[in-house]
Coordinates of C-alpha atoms and ligand atoms in Angstrom, one line a residue:
M1 CA 77.8 122.3 118.7
Y2 CA 78.9 123.0 115.3
C3 CA 80.0 126.0 113.8
S4 CA 77.4 127.6 111.5
S5 CA 80.4 128.8 109.3
C6 CA 82.8 125.8 108.7
G7 CA 80.7 122.8 109.9
A8 CA 83.7 121.8 112.5
Y9 CA 82.5 120.6 115.7
N10 CA 83.5 122.6 118.7
Q11 CA 82.9 122.4 122.6
D12 CA 79.3 123.5 123.5
D13 CA 81.0 126.4 125.6
S14 CA 83.1 128.2 123.2
R15 CA 82.5 131.1 122.1
Y16 CA 84.8 130.6 118.8
C17 CA 85.4 128.0 116.5
G18 CA 88.6 126.1 117.1
N19 CA 88.6 125.8 113.0
C20 CA 88.2 129.0 111.3
G21 CA 87.7 131.8 114.3
K22 CA 84.3 132.6 113.2
R23 CA 82.3 133.2 116.9
I24 CA 79.8 130.7 117.7
G25 CA 77.0 130.5 120.2
D26 CA 76.2 132.6 122.6
E27 CA 75.0 135.8 120.4
E28 CA 75.3 138.3 123.3
V29 CA 78.7 138.7 123.3
D30 CA 80.6 141.8 122.8
E31 CA 81.1 142.6 119.7
S32 CA 84.5 144.0 120.7
S33 CA 85.9 141.4 122.3
P34 CA 88.9 140.6 120.3
P35 CA 88.8 136.5 119.3
P36 CA 91.4 134.4 121.4
Q37 CA 95.1 134.9 120.7
T38 CA 95.4 130.9 119.6
Y39 CA 93.4 131.9 116.8
S40 CA 95.4 131.8 113.4
P41 CA 94.2 132.2 109.8
P42 CA 93.5 128.9 108.3
G43 CA 96.8 127.3 106.2
H44 CA 99.3 129.2 108.1
R45 CA 101.3 126.8 110.0
V46 CA 103.2 127.7 113.3
V47 CA 106.8 126.6 112.6
P48 CA 108.6 125.7 115.7
N49 CA 111.7 127.1 116.8
I50 CA 113.7 123.8 116.3
P51 CA 118.0 124.3 117.0
N52 CA 119.7 122.5 114.7
Y53 CA 123.2 122.6 117.0
L54 CA 125.4 123.2 113.8
V55 CA 127.5 125.8 115.6
Q56 CA 128.2 123.3 118.2
A57 CA 128.9 120.3 115.7
I58 CA 131.3 122.2 113.9
L59 CA 132.8 123.3 117.0
V60 CA 133.4 120.1 118.9
T61 CA 134.7 118.6 115.1
I62 CA 137.5 121.1 115.3
F63 CA 138.3 120.7 118.8
C64 CA 137.3 117.2 120.1
C65 CA 136.6 114.5 117.8
L66 CA 136.4 114.6 114.2
P67 CA 134.7 111.3 113.1
T68 CA 132.0 111.9 115.6
G69 CA 131.9 115.7 115.0
I70 CA 131.1 114.9 111.2
V71 CA 128.1 112.5 112.0
A72 CA 126.7 115.7 114.6
I73 CA 127.0 118.0 111.4
V74 CA 125.1 115.3 109.5
F75 CA 122.6 115.5 111.2
A76 CA 122.5 119.0 112.5
A77 CA 122.1 120.6 108.6
Q78 CA 119.2 117.8 108.2
V79 CA 117.1 120.0 110.6
S80 CA 116.4 122.8 108.8
G81 CA 115.8 120.8 105.1
K82 CA 113.1 118.9 107.4
L83 CA 111.5 122.2 108.8
Q84 CA 111.8 123.5 105.6
A85 CA 110.0 120.4 104.0
G86 CA 107.1 120.2 106.7
D87 CA 108.8 117.1 108.6
I88 CA 107.9 118.5 112.3
D89 CA 109.2 115.0 114.1
G90 CA 112.1 114.6 111.4
A91 CA 113.7 118.0 112.7
R92 CA 113.2 117.5 115.8
R93 CA 114.8 113.9 115.5
A94 CA 117.6 115.3 113.7
S95 CA 118.1 118.1 116.6
N96 CA 117.9 115.4 118.9
N97 CA 120.7 113.5 117.5
A98 CA 122.9 116.2 116.4
K99 CA 122.8 117.2 120.1
T100 CA 123.8 113.8 121.3
W101 CA 126.5 113.5 118.7
A102 CA 127.8 116.8 119.7
W103 CA 128.4 115.4 123.2
V104 CA 129.2 112.5 122.4
S105 CA 132.3 114.2 120.6
F106 CA 133.1 116.9 123.2
G107 CA 132.9 113.8 125.9
L108 CA 135.4 112.0 123.8
G109 CA 137.6 114.8 123.3
L110 CA 137.7 115.5 126.9
G111 CA 138.4 112.1 127.6
I112 CA 141.5 112.5 124.8
M113 CA 142.7 115.3 126.1
F114 CA 142.5 113.7 130.2
L115 CA 144.4 110.9 128.5
Y116 CA 147.5 113.0 127.4
F117 CA 147.3 114.7 130.7
I118 CA 147.9 111.6 132.4
L119 CA 150.4 110.7 129.7
A120 CA 152.3 113.9 130.4
L121 CA 152.0 114.0 134.0
A122 CA 153.9 110.2 134.4
G123 CA 156.5 111.4 131.3
L124 CA 157.3 113.9 133.9
A125 CA 157.4 111.5 136.6
A126 CA 159.5 109.3 135.0
A127 CA 161.7 111.7 133.9
Ligands
LIG201 ZN1 84.2 127.0 112.1

């Protein structure tokens, strides 16, 4: 059926319009029953909480690997900007990229430390 208030199409068995939240259909419904929790006023956009990994990116830049860490910081910095611009998909992509590059930096940092460790052991063994 169609909402009498805004004209949006709704499932025949729905009691509230999915578009404007007005009650439709069965008029016998108790007036005191609250509308569904999913109802949000028109124009109100729910901004998902997307992590930007900025702290991790900065940490791996300092402690692990500078070049790849900077790439992670650049992506991390894009997340909040894209969120504010309403580009949810872009923010999510930047967030994923920041996470990936932070892990790459972390792995490289670990690898380099491991290499130093091996070289130090080799140096001790040769002494
Ligand atoms: Zn409606």
